[in-house]
């Protein structure tokens, strides 16, 4: 089966019901997408599927076939994406474990709302858990990224 990940096709051998997360990490070797809870509530495994944030632990390989998948590695190869720059400038990361999922959720948010309000940010980001509590810095970084 063929998966299009970060604009590259990968011919993988996997069961149809394998979670996309494991295909990305264990078969393709893209380990930026993290395993957190395995039940879709923490957001650590968030990727973009056709530019919409999805939990890769709940999405099967079969469901992903024929769709455009973007992982944290595909956001930018040189850390030039506005979200990556804003994350660094605002010193968002503490432990960093949830941040790939946070950033991918934010990328989906900015595609939907290019200039989001606080309420839109809160609503769209609420399903991504940060144990370090960097929520205020995440919100500031999203607003900076929205400005370019």
Tab-separated table of C-alpha atoms in Angstrom, residues 19 21 42 57 63 75 81 111 131 147:
chain	number	residue	atom	x	y	z
A	19	UNK	CA	-2.611	2.704	13.499
A	21	UNK	CA	1.196	6.321	14.158
A	42	UNK	CA	-3.727	13.723	24.549
A	57	UNK	CA	-3.134	6.671	16.975
A	63	UNK	CA	-8.011	5.263	6.214
A	75	UNK	CA	6.199	21.156	8.348
A	81	UNK	CA	7.861	27.491	9.166
A	111	UNK	CA	-5.250	26.918	7.900
A	131	UNK	CA	2.004	18.347	31.149
A	147	UNK	CA	1.296	37.401	11.612
